[in-house]
mmCIF file of C-alpha atoms in Angstrom:
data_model
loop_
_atom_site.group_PDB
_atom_site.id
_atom_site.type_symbol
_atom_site.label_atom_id
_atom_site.label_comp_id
_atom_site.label_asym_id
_atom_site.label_seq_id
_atom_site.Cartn_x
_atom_site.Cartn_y
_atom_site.Cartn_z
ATOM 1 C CA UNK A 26 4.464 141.714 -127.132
ATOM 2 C CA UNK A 27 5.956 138.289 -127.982
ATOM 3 C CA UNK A 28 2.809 135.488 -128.750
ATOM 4 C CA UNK A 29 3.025 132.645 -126.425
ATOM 5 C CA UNK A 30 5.019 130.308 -129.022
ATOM 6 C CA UNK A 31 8.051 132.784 -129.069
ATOM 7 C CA UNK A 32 7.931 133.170 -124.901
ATOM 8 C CA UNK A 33 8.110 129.362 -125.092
ATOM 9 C CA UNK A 34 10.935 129.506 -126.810
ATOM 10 C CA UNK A 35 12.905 131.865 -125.384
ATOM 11 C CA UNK A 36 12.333 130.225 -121.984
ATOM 12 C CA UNK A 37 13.726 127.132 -123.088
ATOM 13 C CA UNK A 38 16.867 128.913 -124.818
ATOM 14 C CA UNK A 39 17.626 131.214 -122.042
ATOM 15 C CA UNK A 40 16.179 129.124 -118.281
ATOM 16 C CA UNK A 41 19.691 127.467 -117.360
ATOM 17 C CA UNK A 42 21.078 131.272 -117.137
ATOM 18 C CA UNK A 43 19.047 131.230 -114.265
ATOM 19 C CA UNK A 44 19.077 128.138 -112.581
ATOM 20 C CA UNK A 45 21.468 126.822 -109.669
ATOM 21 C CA UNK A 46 25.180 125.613 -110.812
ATOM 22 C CA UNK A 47 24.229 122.064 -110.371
ATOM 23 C CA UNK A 48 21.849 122.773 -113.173
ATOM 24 C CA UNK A 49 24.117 124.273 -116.217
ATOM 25 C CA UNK A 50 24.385 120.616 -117.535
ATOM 26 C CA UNK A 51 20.845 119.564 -117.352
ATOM 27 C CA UNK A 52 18.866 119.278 -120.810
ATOM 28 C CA UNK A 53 15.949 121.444 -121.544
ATOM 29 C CA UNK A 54 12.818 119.863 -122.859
ATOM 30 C CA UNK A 55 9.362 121.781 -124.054
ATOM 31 C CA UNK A 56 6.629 119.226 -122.847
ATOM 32 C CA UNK A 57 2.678 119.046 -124.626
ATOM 33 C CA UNK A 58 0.499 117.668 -122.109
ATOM 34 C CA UNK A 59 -3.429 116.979 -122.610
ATOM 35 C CA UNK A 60 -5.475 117.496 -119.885
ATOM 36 C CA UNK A 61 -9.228 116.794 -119.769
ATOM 37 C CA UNK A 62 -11.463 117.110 -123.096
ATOM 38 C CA UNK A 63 -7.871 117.099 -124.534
ATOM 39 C CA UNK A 64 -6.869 120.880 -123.234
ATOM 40 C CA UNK A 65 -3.297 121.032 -123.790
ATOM 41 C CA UNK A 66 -0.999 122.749 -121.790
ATOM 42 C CA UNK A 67 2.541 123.603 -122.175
ATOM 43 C CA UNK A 68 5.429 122.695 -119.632
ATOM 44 C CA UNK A 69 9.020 122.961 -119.330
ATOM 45 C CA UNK A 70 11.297 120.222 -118.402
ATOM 46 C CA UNK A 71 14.373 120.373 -116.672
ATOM 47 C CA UNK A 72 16.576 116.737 -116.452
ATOM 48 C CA UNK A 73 19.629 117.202 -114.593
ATOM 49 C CA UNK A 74 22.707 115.217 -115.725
ATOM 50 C CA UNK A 75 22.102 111.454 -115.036
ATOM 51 C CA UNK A 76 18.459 111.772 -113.673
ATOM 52 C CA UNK A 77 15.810 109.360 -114.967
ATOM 53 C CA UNK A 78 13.064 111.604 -114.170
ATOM 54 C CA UNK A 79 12.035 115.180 -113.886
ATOM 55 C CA UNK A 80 9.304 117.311 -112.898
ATOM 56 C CA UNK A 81 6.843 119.584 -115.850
ATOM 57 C CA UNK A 82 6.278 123.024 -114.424
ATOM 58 C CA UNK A 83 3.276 124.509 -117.011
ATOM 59 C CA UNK A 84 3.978 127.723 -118.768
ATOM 60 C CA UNK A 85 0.683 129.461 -119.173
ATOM 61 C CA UNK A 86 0.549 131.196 -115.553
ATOM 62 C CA UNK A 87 4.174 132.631 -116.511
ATOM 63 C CA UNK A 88 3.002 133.918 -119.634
ATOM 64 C CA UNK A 89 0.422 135.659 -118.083
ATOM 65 C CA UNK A 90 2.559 137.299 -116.083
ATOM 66 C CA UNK A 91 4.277 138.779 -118.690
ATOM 67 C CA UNK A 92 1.475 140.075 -120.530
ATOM 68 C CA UNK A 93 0.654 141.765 -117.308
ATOM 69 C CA UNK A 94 4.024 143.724 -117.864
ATOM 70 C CA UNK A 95 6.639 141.783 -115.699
ATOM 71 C CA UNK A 96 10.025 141.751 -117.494
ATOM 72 C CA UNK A 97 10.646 138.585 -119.009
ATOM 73 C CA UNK A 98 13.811 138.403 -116.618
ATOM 74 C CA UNK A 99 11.268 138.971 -113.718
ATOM 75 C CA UNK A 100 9.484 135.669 -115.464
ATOM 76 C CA UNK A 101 12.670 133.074 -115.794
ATOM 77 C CA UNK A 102 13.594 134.654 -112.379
ATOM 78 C CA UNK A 103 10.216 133.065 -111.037
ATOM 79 C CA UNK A 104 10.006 130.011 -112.976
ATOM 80 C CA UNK A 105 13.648 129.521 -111.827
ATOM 81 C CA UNK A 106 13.225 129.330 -108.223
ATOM 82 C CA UNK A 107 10.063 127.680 -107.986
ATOM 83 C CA UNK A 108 11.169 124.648 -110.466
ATOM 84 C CA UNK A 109 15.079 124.465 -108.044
ATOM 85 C CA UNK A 110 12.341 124.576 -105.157
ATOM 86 C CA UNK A 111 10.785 121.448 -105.895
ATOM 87 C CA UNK A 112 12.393 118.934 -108.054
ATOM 88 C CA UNK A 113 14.156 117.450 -105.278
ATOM 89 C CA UNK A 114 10.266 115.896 -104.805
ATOM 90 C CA UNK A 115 10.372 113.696 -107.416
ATOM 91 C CA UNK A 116 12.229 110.258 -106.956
ATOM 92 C CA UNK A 117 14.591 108.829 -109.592
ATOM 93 C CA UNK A 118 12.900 104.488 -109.496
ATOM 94 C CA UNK A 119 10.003 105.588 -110.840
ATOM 95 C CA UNK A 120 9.058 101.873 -110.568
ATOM 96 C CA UNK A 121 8.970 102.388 -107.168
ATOM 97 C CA UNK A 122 5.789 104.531 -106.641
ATOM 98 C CA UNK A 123 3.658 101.612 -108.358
ATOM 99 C CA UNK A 124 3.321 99.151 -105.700
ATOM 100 C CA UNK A 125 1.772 95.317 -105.895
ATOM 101 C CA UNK A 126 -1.939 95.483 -106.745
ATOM 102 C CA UNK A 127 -3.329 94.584 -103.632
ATOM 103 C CA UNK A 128 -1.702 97.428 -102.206
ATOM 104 C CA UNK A 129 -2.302 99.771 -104.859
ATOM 105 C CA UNK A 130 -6.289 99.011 -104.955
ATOM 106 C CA UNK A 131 -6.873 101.062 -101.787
ATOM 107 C CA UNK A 132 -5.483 103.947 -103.529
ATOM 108 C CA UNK A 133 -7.262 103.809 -107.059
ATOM 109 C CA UNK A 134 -10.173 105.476 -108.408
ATOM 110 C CA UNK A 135 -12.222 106.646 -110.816
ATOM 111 C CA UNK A 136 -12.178 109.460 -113.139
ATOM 112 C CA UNK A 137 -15.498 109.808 -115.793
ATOM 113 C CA UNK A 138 -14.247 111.609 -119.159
ATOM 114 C CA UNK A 139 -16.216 111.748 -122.585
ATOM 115 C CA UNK A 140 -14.857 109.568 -125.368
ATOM 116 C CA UNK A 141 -14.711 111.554 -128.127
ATOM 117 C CA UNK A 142 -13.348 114.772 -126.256
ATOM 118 C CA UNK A 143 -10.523 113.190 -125.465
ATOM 119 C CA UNK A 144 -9.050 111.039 -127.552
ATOM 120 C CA UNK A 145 -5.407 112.628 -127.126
ATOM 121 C CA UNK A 146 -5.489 111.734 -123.467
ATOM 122 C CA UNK A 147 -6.914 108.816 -124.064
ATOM 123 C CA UNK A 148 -4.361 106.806 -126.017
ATOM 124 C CA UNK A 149 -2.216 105.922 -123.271
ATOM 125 C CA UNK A 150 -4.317 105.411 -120.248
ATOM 126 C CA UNK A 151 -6.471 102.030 -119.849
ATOM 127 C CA UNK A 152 -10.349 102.907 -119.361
ATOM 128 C CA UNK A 153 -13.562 100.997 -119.268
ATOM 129 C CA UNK A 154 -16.378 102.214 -121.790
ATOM 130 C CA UNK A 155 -20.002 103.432 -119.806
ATOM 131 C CA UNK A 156 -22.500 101.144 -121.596
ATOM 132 C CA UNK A 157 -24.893 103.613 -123.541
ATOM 133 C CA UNK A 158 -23.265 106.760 -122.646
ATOM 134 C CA UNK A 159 -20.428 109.119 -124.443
ATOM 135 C CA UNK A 160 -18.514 108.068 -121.521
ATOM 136 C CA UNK A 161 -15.393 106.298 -119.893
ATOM 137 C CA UNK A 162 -13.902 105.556 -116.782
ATOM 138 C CA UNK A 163 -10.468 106.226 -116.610
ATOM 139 C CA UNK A 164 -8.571 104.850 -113.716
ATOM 140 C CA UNK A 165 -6.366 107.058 -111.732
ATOM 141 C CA UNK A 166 -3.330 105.503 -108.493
ATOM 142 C CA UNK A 167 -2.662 108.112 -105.831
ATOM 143 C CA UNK A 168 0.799 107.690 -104.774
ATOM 144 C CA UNK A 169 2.920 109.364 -102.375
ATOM 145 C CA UNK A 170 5.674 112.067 -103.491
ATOM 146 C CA UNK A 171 8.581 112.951 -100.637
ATOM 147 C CA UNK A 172 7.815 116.569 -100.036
ATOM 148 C CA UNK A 173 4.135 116.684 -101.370
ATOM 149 C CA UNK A 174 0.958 115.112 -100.239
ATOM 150 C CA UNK A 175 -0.345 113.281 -103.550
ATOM 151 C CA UNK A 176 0.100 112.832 -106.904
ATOM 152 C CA UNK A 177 -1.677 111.203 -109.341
ATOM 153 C CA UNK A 178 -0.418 108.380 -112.021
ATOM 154 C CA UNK A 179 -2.857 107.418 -115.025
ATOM 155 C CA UNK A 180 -3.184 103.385 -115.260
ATOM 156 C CA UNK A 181 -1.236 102.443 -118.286
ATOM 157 C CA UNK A 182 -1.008 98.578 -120.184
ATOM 158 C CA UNK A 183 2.393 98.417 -118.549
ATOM 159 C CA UNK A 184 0.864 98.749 -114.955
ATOM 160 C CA UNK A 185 -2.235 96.515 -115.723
ATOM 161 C CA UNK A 186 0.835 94.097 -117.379
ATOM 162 C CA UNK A 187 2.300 94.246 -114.061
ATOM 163 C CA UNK A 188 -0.582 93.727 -111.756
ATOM 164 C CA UNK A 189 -1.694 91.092 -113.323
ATOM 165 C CA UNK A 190 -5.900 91.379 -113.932
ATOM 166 C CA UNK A 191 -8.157 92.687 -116.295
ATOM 167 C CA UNK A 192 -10.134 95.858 -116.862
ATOM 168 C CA UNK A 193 -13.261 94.473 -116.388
ATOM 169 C CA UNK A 194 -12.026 93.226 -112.551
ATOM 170 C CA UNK A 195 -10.005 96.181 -112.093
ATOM 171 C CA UNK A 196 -13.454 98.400 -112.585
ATOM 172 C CA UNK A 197 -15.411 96.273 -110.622
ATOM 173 C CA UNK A 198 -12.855 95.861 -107.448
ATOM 174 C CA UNK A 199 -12.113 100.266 -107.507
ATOM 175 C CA UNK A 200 -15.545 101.316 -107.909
ATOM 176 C CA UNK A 201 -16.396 98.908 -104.597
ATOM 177 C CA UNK A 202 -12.971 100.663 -102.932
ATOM 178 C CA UNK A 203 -14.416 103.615 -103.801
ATOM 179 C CA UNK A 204 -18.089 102.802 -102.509
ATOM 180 C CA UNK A 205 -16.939 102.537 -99.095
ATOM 181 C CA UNK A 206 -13.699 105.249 -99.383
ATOM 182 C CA UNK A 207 -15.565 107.825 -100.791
ATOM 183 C CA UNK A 208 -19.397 107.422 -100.586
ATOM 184 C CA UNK A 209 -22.131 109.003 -102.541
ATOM 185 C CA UNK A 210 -23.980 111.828 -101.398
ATOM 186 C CA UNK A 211 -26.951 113.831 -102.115
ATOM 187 C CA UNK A 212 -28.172 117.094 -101.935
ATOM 188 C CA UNK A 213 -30.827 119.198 -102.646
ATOM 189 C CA UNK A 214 -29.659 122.050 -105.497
ATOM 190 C CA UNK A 215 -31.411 124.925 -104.143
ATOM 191 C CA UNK A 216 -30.669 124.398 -100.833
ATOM 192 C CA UNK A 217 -26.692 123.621 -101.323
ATOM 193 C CA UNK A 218 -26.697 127.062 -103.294
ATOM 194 C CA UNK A 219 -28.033 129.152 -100.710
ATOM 195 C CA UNK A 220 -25.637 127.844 -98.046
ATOM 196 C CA UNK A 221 -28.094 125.844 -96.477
ATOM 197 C CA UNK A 222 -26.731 122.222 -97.547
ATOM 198 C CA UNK A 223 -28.281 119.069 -95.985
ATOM 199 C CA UNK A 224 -26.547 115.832 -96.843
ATOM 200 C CA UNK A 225 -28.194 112.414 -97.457
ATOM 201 C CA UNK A 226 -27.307 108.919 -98.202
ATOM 202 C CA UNK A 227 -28.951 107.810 -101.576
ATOM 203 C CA UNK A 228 -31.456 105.349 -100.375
ATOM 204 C CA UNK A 229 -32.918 108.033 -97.706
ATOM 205 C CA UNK A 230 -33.927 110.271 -100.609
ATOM 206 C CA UNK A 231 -36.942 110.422 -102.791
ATOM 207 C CA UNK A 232 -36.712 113.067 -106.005
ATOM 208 C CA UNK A 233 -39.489 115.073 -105.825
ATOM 209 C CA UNK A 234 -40.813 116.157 -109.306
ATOM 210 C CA UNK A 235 -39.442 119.610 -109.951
ATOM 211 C CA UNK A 236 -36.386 119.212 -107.479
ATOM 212 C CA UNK A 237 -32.591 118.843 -108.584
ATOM 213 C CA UNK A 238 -30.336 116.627 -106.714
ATOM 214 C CA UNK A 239 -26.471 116.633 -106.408
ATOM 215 C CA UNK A 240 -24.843 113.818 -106.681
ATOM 216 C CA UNK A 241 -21.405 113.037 -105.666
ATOM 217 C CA UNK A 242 -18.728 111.647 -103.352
ATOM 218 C CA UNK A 243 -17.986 112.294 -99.696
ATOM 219 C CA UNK A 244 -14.491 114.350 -100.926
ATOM 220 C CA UNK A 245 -16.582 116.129 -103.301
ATOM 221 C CA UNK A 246 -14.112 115.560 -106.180
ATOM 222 C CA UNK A 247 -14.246 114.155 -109.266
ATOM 223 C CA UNK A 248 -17.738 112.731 -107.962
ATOM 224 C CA UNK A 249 -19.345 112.497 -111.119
ATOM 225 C CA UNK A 250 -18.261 108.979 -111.145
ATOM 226 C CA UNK A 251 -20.591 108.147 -108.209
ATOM 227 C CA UNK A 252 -22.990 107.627 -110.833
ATOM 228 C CA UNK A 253 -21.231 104.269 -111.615
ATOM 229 C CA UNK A 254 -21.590 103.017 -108.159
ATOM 230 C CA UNK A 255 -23.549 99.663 -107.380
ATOM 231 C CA UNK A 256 -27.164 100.154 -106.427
ATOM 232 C CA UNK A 257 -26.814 104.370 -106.714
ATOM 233 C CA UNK A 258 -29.178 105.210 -109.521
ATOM 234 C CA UNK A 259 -31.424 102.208 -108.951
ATOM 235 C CA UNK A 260 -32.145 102.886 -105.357
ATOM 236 C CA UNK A 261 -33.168 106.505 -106.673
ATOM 237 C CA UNK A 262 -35.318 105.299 -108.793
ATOM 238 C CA UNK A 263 -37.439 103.301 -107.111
ATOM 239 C CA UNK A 264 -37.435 105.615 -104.391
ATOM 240 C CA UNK A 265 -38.759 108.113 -106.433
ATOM 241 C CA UNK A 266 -40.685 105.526 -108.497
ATOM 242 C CA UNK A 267 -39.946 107.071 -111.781
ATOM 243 C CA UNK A 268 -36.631 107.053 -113.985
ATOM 244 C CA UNK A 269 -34.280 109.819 -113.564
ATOM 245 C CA UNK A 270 -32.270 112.607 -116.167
ATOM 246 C CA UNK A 271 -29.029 112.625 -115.126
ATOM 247 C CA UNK A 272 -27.269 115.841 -115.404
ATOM 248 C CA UNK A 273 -23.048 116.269 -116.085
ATOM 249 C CA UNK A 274 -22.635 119.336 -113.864
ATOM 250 C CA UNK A 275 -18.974 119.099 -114.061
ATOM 251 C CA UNK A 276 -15.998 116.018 -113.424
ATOM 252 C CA UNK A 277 -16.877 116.609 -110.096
ATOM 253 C CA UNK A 278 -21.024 115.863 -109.787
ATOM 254 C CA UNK A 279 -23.994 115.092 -111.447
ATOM 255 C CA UNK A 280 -27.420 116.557 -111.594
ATOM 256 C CA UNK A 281 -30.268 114.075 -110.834
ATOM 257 C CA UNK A 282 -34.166 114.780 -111.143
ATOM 258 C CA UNK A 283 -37.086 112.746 -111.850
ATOM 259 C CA UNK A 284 -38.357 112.473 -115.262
ATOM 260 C CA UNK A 285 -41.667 113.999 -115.190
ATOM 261 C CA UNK A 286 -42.562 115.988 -118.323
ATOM 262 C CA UNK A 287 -39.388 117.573 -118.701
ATOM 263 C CA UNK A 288 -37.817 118.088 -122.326
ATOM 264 C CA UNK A 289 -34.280 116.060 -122.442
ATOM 265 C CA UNK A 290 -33.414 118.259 -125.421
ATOM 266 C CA UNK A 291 -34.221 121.584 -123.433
ATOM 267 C CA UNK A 292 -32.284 120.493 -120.512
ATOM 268 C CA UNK A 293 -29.134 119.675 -122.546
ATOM 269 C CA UNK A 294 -29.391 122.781 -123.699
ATOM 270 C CA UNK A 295 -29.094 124.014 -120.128
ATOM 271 C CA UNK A 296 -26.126 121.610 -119.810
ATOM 272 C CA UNK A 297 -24.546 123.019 -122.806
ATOM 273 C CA UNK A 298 -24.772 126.543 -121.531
ATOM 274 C CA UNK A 299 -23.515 126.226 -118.204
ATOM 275 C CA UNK A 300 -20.802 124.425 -119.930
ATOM 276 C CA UNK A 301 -19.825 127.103 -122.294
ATOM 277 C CA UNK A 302 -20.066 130.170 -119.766
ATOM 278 C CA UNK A 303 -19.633 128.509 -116.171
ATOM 279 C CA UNK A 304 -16.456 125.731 -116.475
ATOM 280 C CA UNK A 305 -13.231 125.384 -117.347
ATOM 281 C CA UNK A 306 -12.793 123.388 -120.109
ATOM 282 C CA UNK A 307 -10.545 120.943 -118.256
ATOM 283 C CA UNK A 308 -13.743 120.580 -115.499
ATOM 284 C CA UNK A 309 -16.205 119.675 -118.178
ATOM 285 C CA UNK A 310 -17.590 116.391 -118.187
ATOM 286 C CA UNK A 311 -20.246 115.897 -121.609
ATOM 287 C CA UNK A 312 -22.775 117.723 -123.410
ATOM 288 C CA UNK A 313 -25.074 114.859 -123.178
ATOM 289 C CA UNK A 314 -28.135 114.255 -121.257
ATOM 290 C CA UNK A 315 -28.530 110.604 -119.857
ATOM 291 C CA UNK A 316 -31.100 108.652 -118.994
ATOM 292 C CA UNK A 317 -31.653 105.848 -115.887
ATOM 293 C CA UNK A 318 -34.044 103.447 -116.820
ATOM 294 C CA UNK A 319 -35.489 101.867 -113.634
ATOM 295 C CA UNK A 320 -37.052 98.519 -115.322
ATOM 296 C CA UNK A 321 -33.788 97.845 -117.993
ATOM 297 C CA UNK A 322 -31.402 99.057 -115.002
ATOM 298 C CA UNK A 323 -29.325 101.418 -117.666
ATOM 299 C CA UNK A 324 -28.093 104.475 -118.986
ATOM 300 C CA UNK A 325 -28.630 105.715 -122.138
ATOM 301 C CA UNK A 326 -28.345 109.036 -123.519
ATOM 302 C CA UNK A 327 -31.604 111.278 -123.166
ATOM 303 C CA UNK A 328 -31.377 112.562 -126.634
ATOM 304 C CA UNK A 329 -30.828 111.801 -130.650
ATOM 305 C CA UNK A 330 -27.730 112.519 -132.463
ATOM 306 C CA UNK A 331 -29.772 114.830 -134.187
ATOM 307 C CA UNK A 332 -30.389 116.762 -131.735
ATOM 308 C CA UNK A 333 -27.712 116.751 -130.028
ATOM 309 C CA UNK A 334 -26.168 118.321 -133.253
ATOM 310 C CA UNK A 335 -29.021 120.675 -134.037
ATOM 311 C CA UNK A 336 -27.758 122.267 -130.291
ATOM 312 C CA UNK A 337 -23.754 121.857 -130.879
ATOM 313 C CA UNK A 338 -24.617 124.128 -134.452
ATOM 314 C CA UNK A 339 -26.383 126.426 -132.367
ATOM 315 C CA UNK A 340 -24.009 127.094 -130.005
ATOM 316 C CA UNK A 341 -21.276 127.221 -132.291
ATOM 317 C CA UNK A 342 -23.352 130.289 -134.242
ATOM 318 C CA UNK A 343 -23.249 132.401 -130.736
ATOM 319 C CA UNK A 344 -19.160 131.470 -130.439
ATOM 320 C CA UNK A 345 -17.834 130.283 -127.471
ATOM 321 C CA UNK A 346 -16.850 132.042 -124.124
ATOM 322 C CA UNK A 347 -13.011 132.482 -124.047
ATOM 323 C CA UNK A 348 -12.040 130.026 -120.513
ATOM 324 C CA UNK A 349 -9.544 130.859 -117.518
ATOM 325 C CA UNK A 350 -6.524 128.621 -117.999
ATOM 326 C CA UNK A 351 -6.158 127.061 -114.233
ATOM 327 C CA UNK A 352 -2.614 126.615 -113.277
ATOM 328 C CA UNK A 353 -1.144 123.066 -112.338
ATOM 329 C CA UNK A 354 2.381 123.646 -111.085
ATOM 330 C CA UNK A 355 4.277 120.023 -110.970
ATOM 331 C CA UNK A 356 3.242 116.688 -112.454
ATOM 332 C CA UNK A 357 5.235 113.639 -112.708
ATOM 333 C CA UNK A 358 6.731 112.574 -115.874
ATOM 334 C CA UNK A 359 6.703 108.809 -116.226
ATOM 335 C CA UNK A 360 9.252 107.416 -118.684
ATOM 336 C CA UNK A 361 9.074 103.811 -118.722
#
């Protein structure tokens, strides 16, 4: 069977024998797109004659259906109809789906990624480093597609250019948006896995040594940046009148528990694990361990980078788990 780098090809060479008439002009682009931790995924582009714009339908779901013994005309077939389905979504003034900043501020938020893990993605996108963590808050503007219900645009220097402000006001003013949009939430680990959630505001909780708390947002998506919010960690803290580990579960939440004997090293190791055998790759948020301190009122990271590399050799002697590639069907190209 044909490796993925020849079925790439071939879909690019042979697509238009498929599409609609209005199509048989259009040029035929292979797009590299990196996701998360830099995953990169491969899409097809389809510009029809004149358009501006168009939309990148991934390849590595269509693949996969060949390798599960579809014809490769079955495959086009597919890919065919679902890209003539929807490109009529995306609009041609792309200018138009960034709107005036005090507009646009209701719809931004914040997405945590590690630095280093993503340097591809990265270079385009403004972000905000996390003072004494691996980490950085990328900034993310929901905007409104005809046909769909959201997509998402990365803030660029061209749309900070435009609105005006800086990143250090642009951080403050979302992560307040998001404060009252979205707030956090807590719950209790054991509970939430046996079905039995109970949700609580942070200042009504207390960690109790030897408990696990999930923190996130009220949509319960890419939460792990409720960490950042005003107040959050402190009010935990002196609550439970200790300092707190904090946990990366995923993009989506954090772990929090009271620090009370426990070995930072020997729970990044448990981060670590989950990481290579539970997530996605795309869904991973660090390796690290952080620490809140109550008195200093900041994060650092719970561990040397000694140890952290003592762990990152050890895991790379047992190999890592081979991930599920998670299908994104559309995402708008900007060309500006």
């Amino acid at each position: 069977m044909e490796n993925f780098e020849t079925f790439t090809e071939n879909i690019k060479n042979r697509i238009l024998d498929f599409m609609p008439e209005e199509y048989q002009a259009a040029s035929v682009e292979i797009k590299h797109v990196f996701k998360n931790n830099d995953e990169k995924r491969t899409g097809i582009s389809i510009r029809k004659e004149g358009w501006m714009t168009a939309p990148v339908l991934y390849l590595e779901t269509y693949y996969q259906m060949l390798r599960e013994g579809n014809a490769e005309t079955e495959v086009l077939g597919r890919l065919a109809k679902e890209y003539s389905e929807n490109d009529h979504v995306v609009p041609q003034n792309t200018g138009e789906l960034i709107p005036d900043f005090e507009t646009a501020k209701e719809r931004l938020w914040i997405k945590l990624a590690g630095k280093e893990s993503n340097q591809k993605r990265l270079e385009g996108c403004i972000y905000k480093d996390v003072e004494g963590t691996d980490l950085v808050a990328t900034f993310q503007l929901r905007v409104k597609l005809p046909g769909l219900n959201e997509g998402n645009i990365s803030v660029d220097k061209q749309i900070l250019e435009k609105w005006g402000c800086s990143v250090d006001s642009l951080y403050e003013t979302v992560l307040a948006n998001m404060a009252s949009q979205m707030p956090a939430q807590i719950s209790d680990l054991s509970s939430s896995l046996t079905g039995e959630k109970e949700i609580w505001k942070p200042e009504e909780v207390s960690c109790q040594a030897g408990r696990i708390y999930v923190l996130q947002n009220a949509g319960e998506r890419y939460g792990a940046s409720t960490l950042l919010y005003p107040g959050v960690l402190q009010t935990l803290a002196e609550n439970s009148g200790a300092d707190l580990f904090i946990l990366p579960s995923s993009i989506h939440e954090v772990l929090v528990m009271k620090v009370n004997g426990a070995e930072a090293k020997e729970l990044q190791r448990i981060v670590m694990e989950v990481n290579r055998a539970e997530l996605k790759s795309e869904d991973i948020l660090s390796n690290q361990v952080y620490c809140y301190n109550m008195e200093t009122q900041s994060l650092s990271c719970a561990t040397t980078k000694e140890e952290t590399q003592e762990l990152l050799e050890e895991f790379s002697v047992w190999g890592m788990s081979e991930e599920p590639i998670e299908q994104e069907q559309f995402e708008q190209e900007m060309e500006r």
